[in-house]
JSON list of C-alpha atoms in Angstrom, two decimals:
[
{"chain": "A", "resi": 1, "resn": "MET", "atom": "CA", "xyz": [0.00, 0.00, 0.00]},
{"chain": "A", "resi": 2, "resn": "ASP", "atom": "CA", "xyz": [1.44, 3.31, -1.09]},
{"chain": "A", "resi": 3, "resn": "ILE", "atom": "CA", "xyz": [0.82, 6.34, 1.11]},
{"chain": "A", "resi": 4, "resn": "SER", "atom": "CA", "xyz": [0.10, 9.52, -0.81]},
{"chain": "A", "resi": 5, "resn": "PRO", "atom": "CA", "xyz": [2.43, 12.42, 0.05]},
{"chain": "A", "resi": 6, "resn": "LEU", "atom": "CA", "xyz": [-0.54, 14.75, -0.36]},
{"chain": "A", "resi": 7, "resn": "LEU", "atom": "CA", "xyz": [-2.42, 12.84, 2.34]},
{"chain": "A", "resi": 8, "resn": "VAL", "atom": "CA", "xyz": [0.56, 13.15, 4.68]},
{"chain": "A", "resi": 9, "resn": "ILE", "atom": "CA", "xyz": [0.76, 16.91, 4.06]},
{"chain": "A", "resi": 10, "resn": "PHE", "atom": "CA", "xyz": [-2.99, 17.27, 4.76]},
{"chain": "A", "resi": 11, "resn": "GLY", "atom": "CA", "xyz": [-2.53, 15.31, 7.99]},
{"chain": "A", "resi": 12, "resn": "ALA", "atom": "CA", "xyz": [0.38, 17.54, 8.97]},
{"chain": "A", "resi": 13, "resn": "CYS", "atom": "CA", "xyz": [-1.74, 20.59, 8.23]},
{"chain": "A", "resi": 14, "resn": "ALA", "atom": "CA", "xyz": [-4.49, 19.31, 10.55]},
{"chain": "A", "resi": 15, "resn": "VAL", "atom": "CA", "xyz": [-2.01, 18.56, 13.35]},
{"chain": "A", "resi": 16, "resn": "ILE", "atom": "CA", "xyz": [-0.35, 21.98, 13.00]},
{"chain": "A", "resi": 17, "resn": "PHE", "atom": "CA", "xyz": [-3.79, 23.62, 13.03]},
{"chain": "A", "resi": 18, "resn": "ALA", "atom": "CA", "xyz": [-4.68, 21.88, 16.29]},
{"chain": "A", "resi": 19, "resn": "ILE", "atom": "CA", "xyz": [-1.34, 22.81, 17.88]},
{"chain": "A", "resi": 20, "resn": "LEU", "atom": "CA", "xyz": [-1.69, 26.45, 16.85]},
{"chain": "A", "resi": 21, "resn": "LEU", "atom": "CA", "xyz": [-5.25, 26.63, 18.15]},
{"chain": "A", "resi": 22, "resn": "HIS", "atom": "CA", "xyz": [-4.25, 25.09, 21.46]},
{"chain": "A", "resi": 23, "resn": "SER", "atom": "CA", "xyz": [-1.22, 27.33, 21.93]},
{"chain": "A", "resi": 24, "resn": "GLY", "atom": "CA", "xyz": [-3.18, 30.43, 20.91]},
{"chain": "A", "resi": 25, "resn": "THR", "atom": "CA", "xyz": [-5.98, 29.86, 23.41]},
{"chain": "A", "resi": 26, "resn": "ARG", "atom": "CA", "xyz": [-3.61, 28.84, 26.18]},
{"chain": "A", "resi": 27, "resn": "GLY", "atom": "CA", "xyz": [-1.50, 31.97, 25.82]},
{"chain": "A", "resi": 28, "resn": "ARG", "atom": "CA", "xyz": [-4.39, 34.43, 26.05]},
{"chain": "A", "resi": 29, "resn": "ARG", "atom": "CA", "xyz": [-6.47, 33.15, 28.99]},
{"chain": "A", "resi": 30, "resn": "GLY", "atom": "CA", "xyz": [-8.01, 35.96, 30.94]},
{"chain": "A", "resi": 31, "resn": "ARG", "atom": "CA", "xyz": [-6.85, 38.76, 28.65]},
{"chain": "A", "resi": 32, "resn": "ILE", "atom": "CA", "xyz": [-8.59, 39.05, 25.33]},
{"chain": "A", "resi": 33, "resn": "PRO", "atom": "CA", "xyz": [-7.40, 42.07, 23.37]},
{"chain": "A", "resi": 34, "resn": "PRO", "atom": "CA", "xyz": [-10.17, 44.26, 21.95]},
{"chain": "A", "resi": 35, "resn": "GLY", "atom": "CA", "xyz": [-11.12, 43.51, 18.37]},
{"chain": "A", "resi": 36, "resn": "THR", "atom": "CA", "xyz": [-9.96, 39.89, 18.42]},
{"chain": "A", "resi": 37, "resn": "GLY", "atom": "CA", "xyz": [-12.16, 36.95, 19.04]},
{"chain": "A", "resi": 38, "resn": "LYS", "atom": "CA", "xyz": [-12.21, 33.21, 18.73]},
{"chain": "A", "resi": 39, "resn": "SER", "atom": "CA", "xyz": [-13.04, 33.36, 15.02]},
{"chain": "A", "resi": 40, "resn": "THR", "atom": "CA", "xyz": [-9.96, 35.50, 14.31]},
{"chain": "A", "resi": 41, "resn": "GLU", "atom": "CA", "xyz": [-7.79, 33.02, 16.20]},
{"chain": "A", "resi": 42, "resn": "ILE", "atom": "CA", "xyz": [-9.24, 30.18, 14.14]},
{"chain": "A", "resi": 43, "resn": "VAL", "atom": "CA", "xyz": [-8.59, 32.04, 10.86]},
{"chain": "A", "resi": 44, "resn": "VAL", "atom": "CA", "xyz": [-5.00, 32.87, 11.85]},
{"chain": "A", "resi": 45, "resn": "ALA", "atom": "CA", "xyz": [-4.33, 29.27, 12.95]},
{"chain": "A", "resi": 46, "resn": "GLY", "atom": "CA", "xyz": [-5.90, 27.86, 9.77]},
{"chain": "A", "resi": 47, "resn": "LEU", "atom": "CA", "xyz": [-3.98, 30.09, 7.38]},
{"chain": "A", "resi": 48, "resn": "ALA", "atom": "CA", "xyz": [-0.73, 29.63, 9.30]},
{"chain": "A", "resi": 49, "resn": "SER", "atom": "CA", "xyz": [-1.14, 25.86, 9.25]},
{"chain": "A", "resi": 50, "resn": "VAL", "atom": "CA", "xyz": [-1.64, 25.96, 5.47]},
{"chain": "A", "resi": 51, "resn": "ASN", "atom": "CA", "xyz": [1.57, 27.98, 5.11]},
{"chain": "A", "resi": 52, "resn": "ILE", "atom": "CA", "xyz": [3.57, 25.71, 7.41]},
{"chain": "A", "resi": 53, "resn": "ALA", "atom": "CA", "xyz": [2.25, 22.62, 5.63]},
{"chain": "A", "resi": 54, "resn": "GLY", "atom": "CA", "xyz": [3.26, 24.29, 2.34]},
{"chain": "A", "resi": 55, "resn": "VAL", "atom": "CA", "xyz": [6.80, 24.64, 3.67]},
{"chain": "A", "resi": 56, "resn": "LEU", "atom": "CA", "xyz": [6.80, 20.97, 4.67]},
{"chain": "A", "resi": 57, "resn": "GLY", "atom": "CA", "xyz": [5.43, 19.98, 1.26]},
{"chain": "A", "resi": 58, "resn": "LEU", "atom": "CA", "xyz": [8.17, 21.95, -0.51]},
{"chain": "A", "resi": 59, "resn": "LEU", "atom": "CA", "xyz": [10.79, 20.33, 1.72]},
{"chain": "A", "resi": 60, "resn": "TRP", "atom": "CA", "xyz": [9.37, 16.90, 0.85]},
{"chain": "A", "resi": 61, "resn": "PHE", "atom": "CA", "xyz": [9.40, 17.78, -2.85]},
{"chain": "A", "resi": 62, "resn": "ALA", "atom": "CA", "xyz": [13.02, 18.98, -2.70]},
{"chain": "A", "resi": 63, "resn": "ALA", "atom": "CA", "xyz": [14.09, 15.85, -0.81]},
{"chain": "A", "resi": 64, "resn": "ALA", "atom": "CA", "xyz": [12.30, 13.59, -3.29]},
{"chain": "A", "resi": 65, "resn": "MET", "atom": "CA", "xyz": [13.93, 15.48, -6.15]},
{"chain": "A", "resi": 66, "resn": "LEU", "atom": "CA", "xyz": [17.34, 14.96, -4.59]},
{"chain": "A", "resi": 67, "resn": "VAL", "atom": "CA", "xyz": [16.73, 11.26, -4.05]},
{"chain": "A", "resi": 68, "resn": "TYR", "atom": "CA", "xyz": [15.20, 10.39, -7.42]},
{"chain": "A", "resi": 69, "resn": "ASP", "atom": "CA", "xyz": [16.68, 12.94, -9.84]},
{"chain": "A", "resi": 70, "resn": "GLY", "atom": "CA", "xyz": [19.96, 13.99, -8.24]},
{"chain": "A", "resi": 71, "resn": "VAL", "atom": "CA", "xyz": [21.17, 17.53, -7.79]},
{"chain": "A", "resi": 72, "resn": "MET", "atom": "CA", "xyz": [19.12, 19.87, -9.97]},
{"chain": "A", "resi": 73, "resn": "VAL", "atom": "CA", "xyz": [20.45, 23.28, -9.00]},
{"chain": "A", "resi": 74, "resn": "VAL", "atom": "CA", "xyz": [17.81, 25.56, -10.54]},
{"chain": "A", "resi": 75, "resn": "GLU", "atom": "CA", "xyz": [14.85, 23.57, -9.20]},
{"chain": "A", "resi": 76, "resn": "LEU", "atom": "CA", "xyz": [16.38, 23.25, -5.74]},
{"chain": "A", "resi": 77, "resn": "VAL", "atom": "CA", "xyz": [17.09, 27.01, -5.63]},
{"chain": "A", "resi": 78, "resn": "ILE", "atom": "CA", "xyz": [13.47, 27.71, -6.61]},
{"chain": "A", "resi": 79, "resn": "CYS", "atom": "CA", "xyz": [12.27, 25.42, -3.81]},
{"chain": "A", "resi": 80, "resn": "ALA", "atom": "CA", "xyz": [14.64, 27.08, -1.32]},
{"chain": "A", "resi": 81, "resn": "VAL", "atom": "CA", "xyz": [13.41, 30.56, -2.27]},
{"chain": "A", "resi": 82, "resn": "LEU", "atom": "CA", "xyz": [9.76, 29.51, -2.00]},
{"chain": "A", "resi": 83, "resn": "ILE", "atom": "CA", "xyz": [10.41, 27.91, 1.39]},
{"chain": "A", "resi": 84, "resn": "ALA", "atom": "CA", "xyz": [12.15, 31.07, 2.62]},
{"chain": "A", "resi": 85, "resn": "VAL", "atom": "CA", "xyz": [9.37, 33.35, 1.37]},
{"chain": "A", "resi": 86, "resn": "LEU", "atom": "CA", "xyz": [6.64, 31.24, 3.00]},
{"chain": "A", "resi": 87, "resn": "ALA", "atom": "CA", "xyz": [8.56, 30.97, 6.27]},
{"chain": "A", "resi": 88, "resn": "MET", "atom": "CA", "xyz": [9.32, 34.71, 6.40]},
{"chain": "A", "resi": 89, "resn": "THR", "atom": "CA", "xyz": [5.72, 35.61, 5.56]},
{"chain": "A", "resi": 90, "resn": "THR", "atom": "CA", "xyz": [4.37, 33.33, 8.28]},
{"chain": "A", "resi": 91, "resn": "GLY", "atom": "CA", "xyz": [6.90, 34.64, 10.79]},
{"chain": "A", "resi": 92, "resn": "GLY", "atom": "CA", "xyz": [6.00, 38.22, 9.89]},
{"chain": "A", "resi": 93, "resn": "ALA", "atom": "CA", "xyz": [2.32, 37.47, 10.37]},
{"chain": "A", "resi": 94, "resn": "PHE", "atom": "CA", "xyz": [3.01, 36.01, 13.80]},
{"chain": "A", "resi": 95, "resn": "ALA", "atom": "CA", "xyz": [4.99, 39.13, 14.67]},
{"chain": "A", "resi": 96, "resn": "LEU", "atom": "CA", "xyz": [2.09, 41.33, 13.55]},
{"chain": "A", "resi": 97, "resn": "LYS", "atom": "CA", "xyz": [-0.30, 39.24, 15.62]},
{"chain": "A", "resi": 98, "resn": "ARG", "atom": "CA", "xyz": [1.93, 39.58, 18.66]},
{"chain": "A", "resi": 99, "resn": "HIS", "atom": "CA", "xyz": [1.84, 43.37, 18.26]},
{"chain": "A", "resi": 100, "resn": "ARG", "atom": "CA", "xyz": [-1.98, 43.24, 18.19]},
{"chain": "A", "resi": 101, "resn": "LYS", "atom": "CA", "xyz": [-2.29, 43.96, 14.45]},
{"chain": "A", "resi": 102, "resn": "THR", "atom": "CA", "xyz": [-4.45, 40.94, 13.83]},
{"chain": "A", "resi": 103, "resn": "LYS", "atom": "CA", "xyz": [-6.16, 42.16, 10.67]},
{"chain": "A", "resi": 104, "resn": "ALA", "atom": "CA", "xyz": [-2.80, 42.82, 9.03]},
{"chain": "A", "resi": 105, "resn": "ALA", "atom": "CA", "xyz": [-1.62, 39.36, 10.12]},
{"chain": "A", "resi": 106, "resn": "VAL", "atom": "CA", "xyz": [-4.70, 37.73, 8.59]},
{"chain": "A", "resi": 107, "resn": "ALA", "atom": "CA", "xyz": [-4.20, 39.65, 5.34]},
{"chain": "A", "resi": 108, "resn": "LEU", "atom": "CA", "xyz": [-0.52, 38.65, 5.15]},
{"chain": "A", "resi": 109, "resn": "LEU", "atom": "CA", "xyz": [-1.30, 35.01, 5.88]},
{"chain": "A", "resi": 110, "resn": "ALA", "atom": "CA", "xyz": [-4.10, 35.00, 3.31]},
{"chain": "A", "resi": 111, "resn": "VAL", "atom": "CA", "xyz": [-1.84, 36.41, 0.60]},
{"chain": "A", "resi": 112, "resn": "ALA", "atom": "CA", "xyz": [0.69, 33.67, 1.27]},
{"chain": "A", "resi": 113, "resn": "ALA", "atom": "CA", "xyz": [-1.89, 30.88, 1.70]},
{"chain": "A", "resi": 114, "resn": "LEU", "atom": "CA", "xyz": [-3.87, 31.45, -1.50]},
{"chain": "A", "resi": 115, "resn": "PRO", "atom": "CA", "xyz": [-1.16, 30.06, -3.84]},
{"chain": "A", "resi": 116, "resn": "ALA", "atom": "CA", "xyz": [-0.67, 27.10, -1.50]},
{"chain": "A", "resi": 117, "resn": "ILE", "atom": "CA", "xyz": [-4.41, 26.38, -1.50]},
{"chain": "A", "resi": 118, "resn": "ALA", "atom": "CA", "xyz": [-4.46, 26.63, -5.32]},
{"chain": "A", "resi": 119, "resn": "VAL", "atom": "CA", "xyz": [-1.56, 24.17, -5.58]},
{"chain": "A", "resi": 120, "resn": "TYR", "atom": "CA", "xyz": [-3.31, 21.76, -3.18]},
{"chain": "A", "resi": 121, "resn": "GLY", "atom": "CA", "xyz": [-6.44, 21.95, -5.33]},
{"chain": "A", "resi": 122, "resn": "PHE", "atom": "CA", "xyz": [-4.46, 21.30, -8.50]},
{"chain": "A", "resi": 123, "resn": "LEU", "atom": "CA", "xyz": [-2.69, 18.32, -6.91]},
{"chain": "A", "resi": 124, "resn": "LEU", "atom": "CA", "xyz": [-6.04, 16.90, -5.80]},
{"chain": "A", "resi": 125, "resn": "TYR", "atom": "CA", "xyz": [-7.30, 17.32, -9.36]},
{"chain": "A", "resi": 126, "resn": "LEU", "atom": "CA", "xyz": [-4.23, 15.53, -10.75]},
{"chain": "A", "resi": 127, "resn": "ASP", "atom": "CA", "xyz": [-4.62, 12.77, -8.17]},
{"chain": "A", "resi": 128, "resn": "SER", "atom": "CA", "xyz": [-8.16, 12.05, -9.36]},
{"chain": "A", "resi": 129, "resn": "HIS", "atom": "CA", "xyz": [-7.50, 12.76, -13.09]},
{"chain": "A", "resi": 130, "resn": "PRO", "atom": "CA", "xyz": [-4.03, 11.48, -13.94]},
{"chain": "A", "resi": 131, "resn": "ILE", "atom": "CA", "xyz": [-2.33, 12.82, -17.07]},
{"chain": "A", "resi": 132, "resn": "ASP", "atom": "CA", "xyz": [-1.87, 10.32, -19.87]},
{"chain": "A", "resi": 133, "resn": "MET", "atom": "CA", "xyz": [1.55, 11.02, -21.38]},
{"chain": "A", "resi": 134, "resn": "ARG", "atom": "CA", "xyz": [1.02, 8.92, -24.51]}
]
């Protein structure tokens, strides 16, 4: 039985989402800043988990490329740049959230998460409709 890498990434996304939700609610007990509520925390945790799972997916892709295809410098540099951009964007959003600029953090996470969500959708489409290369 072959485990789909996409399924593993979705599972990692769900685990990261749960961890972020738990750590976000634990850290703010008793002091809820004005303008932020439970729904905002859920949105931030969901978008951040998509971005972190995107970083893990890119790492998996780069490792698989190294194992099966060898060193492909241009493709590995592209993966490294995408990983760095996603990680810096997610870190910047967490910094904005810490400084109580939650709406800006949500906007930054959404901008970074939309391409990741589009890629996930495309991979799901390819998984159910494989390309015939004949």
